[in-house]
Coordinates of C-alpha atoms in Angstrom, one line a residue:
X1 CA 19.5 30.6 -13.8
X2 CA 21.4 27.6 -15.3
X3 CA 24.4 26.0 -13.8
X4 CA 27.4 25.8 -16.2
X5 CA 29.7 23.7 -14.3
X6 CA 32.6 24.6 -12.1
X7 CA 34.9 26.8 -14.0
X8 CA 38.9 26.9 -13.9
X9 CA 40.1 29.2 -11.2
X10 CA 43.4 30.0 -13.0
X11 CA 44.3 33.6 -14.5
X12 CA 43.7 34.1 -18.2
X13 CA 47.4 33.4 -19.1
X14 CA 47.5 30.2 -17.5
X15 CA 44.1 29.1 -18.9
X16 CA 45.4 30.1 -22.4
X17 CA 48.7 28.2 -22.1
X18 CA 46.8 25.2 -20.6
X19 CA 49.1 25.2 -17.3
X20 CA 48.4 24.9 -13.6
X21 CA 47.8 28.3 -11.8
X22 CA 48.7 28.7 -8.3
X23 CA 46.2 31.6 -7.9
X24 CA 48.5 33.6 -5.8
X25 CA 47.6 37.3 -5.1
X26 CA 48.1 39.8 -6.6
X27 CA 49.5 37.9 -9.5
X28 CA 50.2 34.4 -9.9
X29 CA 53.8 32.9 -9.7
X30 CA 53.9 31.6 -13.2
X31 CA 53.3 35.1 -14.5
X32 CA 55.6 36.7 -12.0
X33 CA 58.4 34.4 -12.7
X34 CA 58.0 34.9 -16.7
X35 CA 57.6 38.8 -16.0
X36 CA 54.3 38.7 -17.7
X37 CA 51.4 41.0 -16.6
X38 CA 48.9 38.6 -14.6
X39 CA 45.4 39.4 -16.2
X40 CA 43.8 38.4 -12.9
X41 CA 41.3 35.9 -12.0
X42 CA 37.5 35.7 -13.3
X43 CA 34.4 35.9 -11.1
X44 CA 33.5 32.3 -10.1
X45 CA 30.1 33.0 -9.2
X46 CA 29.1 34.6 -12.5
X47 CA 30.6 31.9 -14.6
X48 CA 29.0 29.1 -12.5
X49 CA 25.5 30.6 -13.7
X50 CA 24.4 31.5 -17.2
X51 CA 21.3 33.9 -17.5
X52 CA 18.7 32.1 -19.3
X53 CA 15.9 34.7 -18.3
X54 CA 15.5 36.5 -21.8
X55 CA 15.3 32.9 -23.4
X56 CA 12.7 31.8 -20.8
X57 CA 10.7 35.3 -21.2
X58 CA 10.7 35.0 -25.0
X59 CA 9.2 31.4 -24.8
X60 CA 6.5 32.4 -22.3
X61 CA 5.6 35.4 -24.7
X62 CA 5.5 33.2 -27.6
X63 CA 3.4 30.7 -26.1
X64 CA 0.9 33.3 -24.6
X65 CA 0.6 34.9 -28.2
X66 CA -0.2 31.4 -29.9
X67 CA -2.7 30.6 -27.1
X68 CA -4.3 34.0 -27.3
X69 CA -4.6 33.6 -31.2
X70 CA -6.4 30.3 -30.5
X71 CA -8.6 31.8 -27.8
X72 CA -9.7 34.8 -29.9
X73 CA -10.8 32.3 -32.8
X74 CA -12.8 30.3 -30.4
X75 CA -14.3 33.2 -28.6
X76 CA -15.4 34.7 -32.3
X77 CA -17.1 31.0 -32.8
X78 CA -18.7 31.0 -29.4
X79 CA -18.6 34.6 -27.7
X80 CA -20.9 33.6 -24.7
X81 CA -18.7 31.1 -22.9
X82 CA -19.1 31.4 -19.3
X83 CA -16.3 31.4 -16.6
X84 CA -15.5 28.2 -14.7
X85 CA -15.0 27.9 -10.9
X86 CA -12.1 26.2 -9.2
X87 CA -12.7 24.1 -6.3
X88 CA -11.6 26.8 -4.0
X89 CA -14.2 29.0 -5.3
X90 CA -12.2 31.7 -7.3
X91 CA -13.5 32.6 -10.7
X92 CA -11.1 31.7 -13.6
X93 CA -11.8 32.8 -17.2
X94 CA -11.5 30.0 -19.6
X95 CA -10.9 32.0 -22.7
X96 CA -9.1 35.0 -20.8
X97 CA -7.2 37.4 -23.2
X98 CA -4.1 37.9 -21.4
X99 CA -3.0 40.8 -24.0
X100 CA -5.9 43.0 -23.0
X101 CA -5.9 42.4 -19.2
X102 CA -3.8 45.2 -17.2
X103 CA -2.4 42.7 -15.0
X104 CA -0.8 41.0 -17.8
X105 CA 0.6 44.0 -19.2
X106 CA 1.8 45.0 -15.7
X107 CA 3.8 41.7 -15.4
X108 CA 5.1 41.8 -18.8
X109 CA 6.4 45.3 -18.3
X110 CA 8.1 43.8 -15.1
X111 CA 9.9 41.1 -17.2
X112 CA 10.6 42.8 -20.4
X113 CA 10.9 46.8 -20.1
X114 CA 11.9 47.7 -16.9
X115 CA 15.6 47.6 -15.7
X116 CA 15.7 45.2 -12.8
X117 CA 16.6 48.0 -10.2
X118 CA 13.4 49.9 -10.9
X119 CA 11.1 47.0 -11.4
X120 CA 7.5 47.8 -9.6
X121 CA 6.8 45.7 -6.6
X122 CA 3.3 43.9 -6.7
X123 CA 1.1 42.3 -4.0
X124 CA -0.5 38.9 -4.8
X125 CA -3.6 38.9 -6.6
X126 CA -6.6 36.8 -5.7
X127 CA -5.5 33.9 -8.4
X128 CA -1.8 33.7 -7.0
X129 CA -2.9 33.9 -3.3
X130 CA -5.2 31.0 -4.0
X131 CA -2.4 29.1 -5.6
X132 CA 0.2 29.8 -2.9
X133 CA -2.4 29.1 -0.1
X134 CA -3.2 25.6 -1.9
X135 CA 0.7 25.1 -2.2
X136 CA 1.1 25.5 1.6
X137 CA -1.9 23.6 2.6
X138 CA -1.0 20.6 0.5
X139 CA 2.8 20.4 2.0
X140 CA 4.0 20.6 -1.3
X141 CA 7.5 20.4 0.3
X142 CA 8.2 19.6 4.0
X143 CA 6.7 21.7 6.6
X144 CA 10.0 22.6 8.3
X145 CA 10.9 24.3 5.1
X146 CA 8.7 27.2 5.9
X147 CA 8.2 29.5 8.8
X148 CA 6.0 32.1 9.9
X149 CA 8.6 34.7 9.0
X150 CA 8.8 33.2 5.5
X151 CA 5.0 33.8 5.1
X152 CA 4.8 37.3 6.4
X153 CA 8.0 38.6 5.0
X154 CA 8.3 37.0 1.7
X155 CA 4.7 36.3 0.6
X156 CA 2.5 39.2 2.1
X157 CA 5.1 42.0 1.8
X158 CA 6.2 43.6 -1.4
X159 CA 9.6 45.1 -2.3
X160 CA 12.9 44.0 -0.6
X161 CA 16.2 43.0 -2.1
X162 CA 16.4 41.0 -5.2
X163 CA 16.8 37.6 -3.4
X164 CA 13.6 38.1 -1.4
X165 CA 11.7 39.0 -4.6
X166 CA 13.3 36.0 -6.3
X167 CA 11.9 33.8 -3.5
X168 CA 8.4 35.2 -3.8
X169 CA 8.3 34.9 -7.5
X170 CA 9.8 31.1 -7.3
X171 CA 6.9 30.5 -4.9
X172 CA 4.1 31.9 -7.0
X173 CA 5.7 30.2 -10.1
X174 CA 5.6 26.7 -8.5
X175 CA 2.2 27.4 -6.7
X176 CA 0.4 28.2 -9.9
X177 CA 2.0 25.6 -12.1
X178 CA 0.8 22.8 -9.6
X179 CA -2.7 24.3 -9.3
X180 CA -2.9 24.7 -12.9
X181 CA -2.4 21.0 -13.4
X182 CA -4.4 19.7 -10.3
X183 CA -7.4 21.8 -11.0
X184 CA -7.3 21.9 -14.8
X185 CA -6.7 25.4 -15.2
X186 CA -4.5 26.1 -18.2
X187 CA -4.9 29.8 -18.0
X188 CA -2.6 29.6 -15.0
X189 CA 0.2 28.0 -17.1
X190 CA 1.0 31.4 -18.4
X191 CA 1.1 33.1 -15.1
X192 CA 3.4 30.4 -13.8
X193 CA 5.7 31.0 -16.9
X194 CA 6.1 34.6 -16.3
X195 CA 6.8 34.2 -12.5
X196 CA 9.3 31.4 -13.5
X197 CA 11.0 34.2 -15.8
X198 CA 10.8 36.9 -13.2
X199 CA 12.4 34.5 -10.6
X200 CA 15.3 33.8 -13.1
X201 CA 16.1 37.5 -13.5
X202 CA 15.9 38.4 -10.0
X203 CA 18.0 35.3 -9.1
X204 CA 20.8 36.6 -11.5
X205 CA 20.5 40.0 -9.8
X206 CA 21.0 38.5 -6.5
X207 CA 24.0 36.4 -7.7
X208 CA 25.8 39.6 -8.9
X209 CA 26.3 40.3 -5.3
X210 CA 28.3 37.7 -3.3
X211 CA 26.6 38.5 0.1
X212 CA 23.2 38.3 -1.6
X213 CA 24.0 35.0 -3.2
X214 CA 24.8 33.7 0.2
X215 CA 21.3 34.4 1.7
X216 CA 18.8 31.8 2.5
X217 CA 16.3 33.4 0.3
X218 CA 18.6 32.9 -3.0
X219 CA 19.1 29.2 -1.9
X220 CA 15.4 28.7 -1.2
X221 CA 14.5 30.5 -4.6
X222 CA 16.4 27.7 -6.5
X223 CA 15.2 24.9 -4.6
X224 CA 11.8 26.0 -5.5
X225 CA 12.4 26.5 -9.2
X226 CA 14.0 22.7 -9.0
X227 CA 10.5 21.9 -7.7
X228 CA 8.9 23.8 -10.5
X229 CA 10.8 21.6 -12.9
X230 CA 9.3 18.6 -11.4
X231 CA 5.9 19.9 -11.7
X232 CA 6.3 20.8 -15.3
X233 CA 8.8 18.6 -16.8
X234 CA 7.2 15.7 -18.8
X235 CA 10.0 14.6 -21.3
X236 CA 12.9 12.6 -20.4
X237 CA 15.0 15.4 -21.8
X238 CA 13.3 18.0 -19.5
X239 CA 14.9 15.8 -16.4
X240 CA 18.1 18.2 -17.2
X241 CA 16.4 21.3 -16.2
X242 CA 15.7 19.8 -12.6
X243 CA 19.5 18.5 -12.6
X244 CA 20.7 22.2 -13.8
X245 CA 18.8 23.9 -10.8
X246 CA 20.1 21.1 -8.3
X247 CA 23.6 21.6 -9.6
X248 CA 23.2 25.5 -9.3
X249 CA 22.0 24.9 -5.5
X250 CA 25.1 22.6 -4.9
X251 CA 27.4 25.6 -6.2
X252 CA 25.6 28.0 -3.8
X253 CA 26.2 25.5 -1.0
X254 CA 29.9 25.6 -1.8
X255 CA 29.9 29.2 -1.8
X256 CA 27.9 29.5 1.6
X257 CA 30.4 27.3 3.4
X258 CA 30.0 26.2 6.9
X259 CA 28.4 29.4 8.0
X260 CA 25.1 28.3 6.5
X261 CA 24.9 25.7 9.4
X262 CA 25.1 28.3 12.1
X263 CA 21.3 29.4 11.7
X264 CA 18.0 27.4 12.3
X265 CA 17.0 28.2 8.7
X266 CA 20.3 27.9 7.0
X267 CA 20.7 24.3 8.6
X268 CA 17.1 23.2 7.6
X269 CA 17.8 24.2 3.9
X270 CA 20.8 22.2 3.7
X271 CA 19.3 19.1 5.5
X272 CA 16.5 19.3 2.8
X273 CA 18.8 19.9 -0.2
X274 CA 21.4 17.3 0.5
X275 CA 19.3 14.3 -0.4
X276 CA 18.3 16.2 -3.4
X277 CA 21.9 16.6 -4.4
X278 CA 22.9 13.0 -3.7
X279 CA 19.9 11.5 -5.8
X280 CA 21.0 13.9 -8.6
X281 CA 24.5 12.5 -8.3
X282 CA 23.4 8.8 -8.2
X283 CA 21.3 9.5 -11.3
X284 CA 24.2 11.1 -13.2
X285 CA 26.9 8.7 -11.8
X286 CA 28.7 11.7 -10.4
X287 CA 30.9 12.1 -7.4
X288 CA 29.0 13.8 -4.3
X289 CA 30.8 17.4 -3.8
X290 CA 33.2 17.2 -0.8
X291 CA 31.7 20.3 0.7
X292 CA 28.4 18.5 1.1
X293 CA 30.1 15.4 2.8
X294 CA 31.9 17.8 5.2
X295 CA 28.7 19.6 5.9
X296 CA 26.9 16.7 6.7
X297 CA 29.9 15.8 9.2
X298 CA 29.4 19.2 11.0
X299 CA 25.7 18.6 11.1
X300 CA 26.1 15.5 13.1
X301 CA 27.2 17.7 15.8
X302 CA 24.5 20.3 15.4
X303 CA 21.4 18.2 14.9
X304 CA 21.1 15.2 17.0
X305 CA 17.6 14.4 15.5
X306 CA 19.0 14.2 12.2
X307 CA 21.9 11.9 13.4
X308 CA 20.7 8.7 11.5
X309 CA 20.2 10.8 8.3
X310 CA 23.6 12.2 8.5
X311 CA 25.2 8.8 8.7
X312 CA 22.9 7.6 5.8
X313 CA 23.9 10.7 3.5
X314 CA 27.4 9.6 4.2
X315 CA 27.0 6.2 3.2
X316 CA 25.0 7.2 0.0
X317 CA 27.8 9.5 -0.7
X318 CA 30.3 6.8 -0.8
X319 CA 27.8 4.9 -3.1
X320 CA 27.6 7.5 -5.6
X321 CA 31.5 8.0 -5.7
X322 CA 32.0 4.5 -6.3
X323 CA 29.3 4.6 -9.3
X324 CA 31.3 7.6 -10.4
X325 CA 34.6 5.7 -10.3
X326 CA 33.2 2.6 -12.0
X327 CA 31.9 5.2 -14.9
X328 CA 35.2 7.0 -15.4
X329 CA 37.2 3.6 -15.2
X330 CA 38.9 4.8 -12.0
X331 CA 38.2 1.4 -10.7
X332 CA 38.8 -1.3 -13.4
X333 CA 39.3 -4.5 -11.2
X334 CA 36.2 -6.3 -11.0
X335 CA 37.4 -7.7 -7.7
X336 CA 38.2 -4.2 -6.4
X337 CA 34.7 -3.1 -7.4
X338 CA 33.0 -6.1 -5.6
X339 CA 35.2 -5.3 -2.6
X340 CA 34.2 -1.5 -2.3
X341 CA 30.6 -2.2 -3.0
X342 CA 30.5 -5.1 -0.2
X343 CA 32.0 -2.5 2.1
X344 CA 29.2 -0.1 1.4
X345 CA 26.6 -2.7 1.9
X346 CA 28.2 -3.4 5.3
X347 CA 27.9 0.1 6.3
X348 CA 24.1 -0.1 5.3
X349 CA 23.6 -3.2 7.3
X350 CA 25.4 -1.4 10.2
X351 CA 23.0 1.7 9.9
X352 CA 20.0 -0.5 10.0
X353 CA 21.0 -2.3 13.0
X354 CA 21.7 0.8 14.9
X355 CA 18.1 2.3 14.4
X356 CA 16.2 3.5 17.3
X357 CA 12.7 2.4 18.4
X358 CA 10.9 5.4 16.7
X359 CA 12.1 4.0 13.2
X360 CA 9.9 0.8 13.8
X361 CA 7.0 0.5 11.4
X362 CA 4.1 -1.9 11.2
X363 CA 2.5 -3.8 8.1
X364 CA -1.4 -3.6 7.7
X365 CA -3.5 -5.6 5.5
X366 CA -6.4 -4.0 3.4
X367 CA -9.3 -5.7 1.8
X368 CA -9.2 -5.4 -2.0
X369 CA -12.6 -4.0 -1.9
X370 CA -11.9 -1.1 0.4
X371 CA -13.2 1.5 -1.4
X372 CA -12.1 4.3 1.3
X373 CA -8.6 3.4 1.1
X374 CA -8.6 3.3 -2.9
X375 CA -10.4 6.7 -3.0
X376 CA -7.5 8.1 -0.7
X377 CA -5.0 6.4 -2.7
X378 CA -6.5 8.0 -5.8
X379 CA -8.2 4.6 -7.0
X380 CA -5.3 2.4 -6.7
X381 CA -5.1 -0.5 -4.2
X382 CA -2.0 -0.9 -2.0
X383 CA 0.6 -3.6 -3.5
X384 CA -0.5 -7.0 -2.5
X385 CA -3.1 -5.4 -0.3
X386 CA -0.4 -4.4 2.3
X387 CA 0.9 -1.2 3.4
X388 CA 3.5 0.1 5.8
X389 CA 2.6 2.8 8.7
X390 CA 5.6 4.8 10.1
X391 CA 5.8 7.1 12.8
X392 CA 6.6 10.4 10.6
X393 CA 6.9 11.0 7.0
X394 CA 10.5 11.7 7.5
X395 CA 11.1 8.0 9.1
X396 CA 9.4 6.6 5.9
X397 CA 11.8 8.7 3.5
X398 CA 14.9 7.5 5.5
X399 CA 13.9 3.9 5.2
X400 CA 13.2 4.4 1.2
X401 CA 16.8 6.1 0.9
X402 CA 18.4 3.2 2.8
X403 CA 16.1 0.7 0.6
X404 CA 17.1 2.5 -2.7
X405 CA 20.6 2.6 -2.0
X406 CA 20.8 -1.2 -0.8
X407 CA 19.2 -2.2 -4.2
X408 CA 21.8 0.0 -6.2
X409 CA 24.8 -1.5 -4.4
X410 CA 23.5 -5.0 -4.6
X411 CA 23.1 -4.5 -8.4
X412 CA 26.7 -3.5 -8.6
X413 CA 27.8 -6.6 -6.8
X414 CA 25.8 -8.7 -8.9
X415 CA 26.6 -7.2 -12.3
X416 CA 30.4 -7.2 -11.6
X417 CA 30.3 -11.1 -10.2
X418 CA 28.6 -11.7 -13.6
X419 CA 31.3 -10.1 -15.3
X420 CA 33.9 -11.9 -13.2
X421 CA 32.4 -15.1 -14.0
X422 CA 32.4 -14.4 -17.8
X423 CA 36.2 -14.0 -17.6
X424 CA 36.7 -17.1 -15.2
X425 CA 35.9 -20.6 -15.3
X426 CA 32.5 -21.5 -13.4
X427 CA 34.5 -23.7 -11.1
X428 CA 36.7 -20.9 -9.9
X429 CA 33.6 -19.1 -8.3
X430 CA 33.2 -20.4 -4.8
X431 CA 29.8 -21.9 -3.4
X432 CA 30.0 -18.8 -0.8
X433 CA 30.1 -16.4 -3.9
X434 CA 27.0 -18.3 -5.6
X435 CA 25.1 -18.3 -2.4
X436 CA 25.7 -14.5 -1.7
X437 CA 24.3 -13.9 -5.3
X438 CA 21.1 -15.6 -4.6
X439 CA 20.9 -13.6 -1.3
X440 CA 21.3 -10.5 -3.1
X441 CA 18.7 -11.1 -5.6
X442 CA 16.3 -12.0 -3.0
X443 CA 17.2 -8.8 -0.8
X444 CA 16.7 -6.6 -3.9
X445 CA 13.3 -8.2 -4.5
X446 CA 12.3 -7.6 -1.0
X447 CA 13.5 -4.0 -0.8
X448 CA 11.4 -3.2 -3.9
X449 CA 8.1 -4.6 -2.3
X450 CA 8.9 -2.8 0.8
X451 CA 9.3 0.6 -1.2
X452 CA 5.8 -0.2 -2.7
X453 CA 4.3 -1.0 0.5
X454 CA 5.5 2.3 2.1
X455 CA 3.9 4.5 -0.9
X456 CA 0.3 4.4 0.7
X457 CA 1.8 6.1 3.8
X458 CA 2.7 9.3 1.9
X459 CA -0.9 9.5 0.7
X460 CA -2.2 9.3 4.2
X461 CA -4.1 6.0 3.5
X462 CA -3.4 5.2 7.3
X463 CA -5.6 7.9 8.4
X464 CA -8.7 6.5 6.7
X465 CA -11.3 5.3 9.3
X466 CA -14.6 3.7 8.9
X467 CA -16.1 5.9 11.6
X468 CA -15.5 9.1 9.8
X469 CA -17.0 10.5 6.3
X470 CA -14.2 13.2 6.4
X471 CA -11.3 12.2 4.2
X472 CA -7.8 12.8 5.5
X473 CA -5.8 15.8 4.4
X474 CA -4.1 15.8 1.0
X475 CA -0.4 15.7 1.1
X476 CA 1.5 16.3 -1.9
X477 CA 5.0 16.1 -0.5
X478 CA 4.3 12.2 -1.3
X479 CA 4.1 12.8 -5.0
X480 CA 7.4 14.7 -5.0
X481 CA 9.8 12.4 -2.7
X482 CA 8.4 9.2 -4.2
X483 CA 9.8 9.6 -8.0
X484 CA 13.2 8.3 -7.3
X485 CA 12.4 5.4 -4.9
X486 CA 9.4 4.2 -7.3
X487 CA 11.9 4.2 -10.1
X488 CA 14.6 2.4 -8.4
X489 CA 12.0 -0.2 -7.2
X490 CA 10.4 -0.4 -10.7
X491 CA 13.3 -1.3 -12.7
X492 CA 14.2 -4.2 -10.4
X493 CA 11.8 -6.9 -12.2
X494 CA 11.2 -7.4 -16.1
X495 CA 8.5 -5.2 -17.9
X496 CA 5.9 -8.2 -17.7
X497 CA 6.3 -8.4 -13.7
X498 CA 3.2 -7.2 -12.0
X499 CA 5.2 -5.2 -9.5
X500 CA 6.6 -3.2 -12.5
X501 CA 3.1 -2.7 -13.8
X502 CA 1.9 -1.3 -10.3
X503 CA 4.8 1.0 -10.1
X504 CA 3.9 2.4 -13.7
X505 CA 0.4 2.7 -12.4
X506 CA 1.6 4.7 -9.4
X507 CA 3.6 6.9 -11.4
X508 CA 0.9 7.7 -13.7
X509 CA -1.5 8.5 -11.1
X510 CA 1.0 11.2 -9.3
X511 CA 1.4 12.7 -12.7
X512 CA -2.3 13.0 -13.6
X513 CA -3.8 13.5 -10.4
X514 CA -1.3 15.5 -8.5
X515 CA 0.0 17.6 -11.4
X516 CA 3.7 16.4 -11.3
X517 CA 4.5 16.0 -14.8
X518 CA 7.9 14.6 -14.1
X519 CA 6.2 11.4 -12.8
X520 CA 4.9 10.6 -16.4
X521 CA 8.4 11.0 -17.8
X522 CA 9.7 8.7 -15.1
X523 CA 6.7 6.2 -16.1
X524 CA 7.9 6.0 -19.6
X525 CA 11.5 5.3 -18.5
X526 CA 10.5 2.7 -15.9
X527 CA 8.1 0.9 -18.9
X528 CA 11.0 0.6 -21.3
X529 CA 13.9 -0.5 -18.8
X530 CA 14.7 -4.3 -19.1
X531 CA 15.0 -4.6 -15.4
X532 CA 17.9 -5.3 -13.2
X533 CA 17.1 -8.9 -13.0
X534 CA 15.6 -9.5 -16.4
X535 CA 18.1 -12.1 -17.0
X536 CA 17.4 -14.2 -13.9
X537 CA 15.1 -17.1 -14.0
X538 CA 13.4 -18.7 -11.1
X539 CA 15.5 -21.7 -11.7
X540 CA 18.7 -19.7 -11.2
X541 CA 17.5 -18.3 -8.1
X542 CA 16.9 -21.6 -6.4
X543 CA 19.7 -23.8 -8.0
X544 CA 23.2 -23.1 -6.5
X545 CA 24.8 -25.0 -9.5
X546 CA 23.6 -22.4 -12.3
X547 CA 25.9 -19.6 -13.2
X548 CA 25.6 -16.6 -11.0
X549 CA 23.9 -13.7 -13.1

């Protein structure tokens, strides 16, 4: 399923004449006044999404066929290759011939030769079950996303409506893709691609029914497929695939309206997804959908525990909208942009001042020779040998959303003050403004360091103790939620700066040891970026007489 943008709601006649349509029922007023037959209105939901299932299946089959030819050639040269075992104990044939496997034939019949309405259901086989168990146990997404009903109804049972089967297929696709990378089992890639194609087909079937499209299962399936793209996307261009799914989920939020907030599961889905949407909007210089901001306003009264998160989302929404206005030249005056950005900065400072005690965190110093911490942190030492400990991962994530937003808004102020200084005489800039620039540069650097010091917490470094030989549990949620914040922190300094090198090392570690391919693409982007403060020298940071840059 690919989101194709918000289509025009006008009737066919008004669209062809390129005039505004009032969308009256049963015929629009323009057609009525002109005594024309109104052709009616299109199905908005169907237009928002394009069915890419056949394309995905075709690519999966082509990749499988090519791989099978290579495997048969190797098998001829070395016919006695033995199976290898994953760490969880299930045998996986390294040179597995999918074309001769009944399960492969069964899955391909599901994808290609059966009508959707008569597709046979199937239980999880051992390999898929292993992958799903691994996926759930390693906290690949926040635990409050799941429920016992989800595990029992969506994973262990077969059949059900298209939305439920799409949810199941998307879980298996994402789980097998992650296990394939972490355990080095390329044979699972074929299963992941087929399940991904199946999930897309089932999603399009669910979207054909407006009531099915509004279900939590449909939205959950889209979210999981977005995570699949994060796991499997290695190139810069493939980041667009994640964006497409997030935009598709945004369209579903629009369709679901405020009713989605009336249930606990619907509210959890909304709260999880809104940060993904705001990050996507910030990346694309796009406006945050008004429906998301309205839903967040309502959520303030429904979930008091999320009150601070709700307020932060509203501020980040303002920031993204400002970036969109700058991008489209809606805001043209440098002073107007600086004023709007300064107001957002003030909102962020006020948010920070109102935080309750449970948002407090502590800073710890580790020895550079502490091998236990390095092992838990996948061979990396904490930046400057310091790391933070927070009360919960959610608190840590909230802090990083604040830090990233503060860095971005500070960069907007600095860049437009620089443009203002280029169009004015240096004397016209007040001393107060020059001092503000130095303060902003110092703030950006401090926040980038704080993001780096928060990273070990997501890898449970704080749970390492000298008294126990048992390592803390793995948590892959950190690798997923940190990508955006590491990017923001990483592009602050110049490419030669040690903070930049540390961030790139972290991203490469997430990509290579946690199976999150998108981290490798982000590492490439960070490595090539000139840096927000690349033009600033140490002298300029300390000398108020130097031009503000």
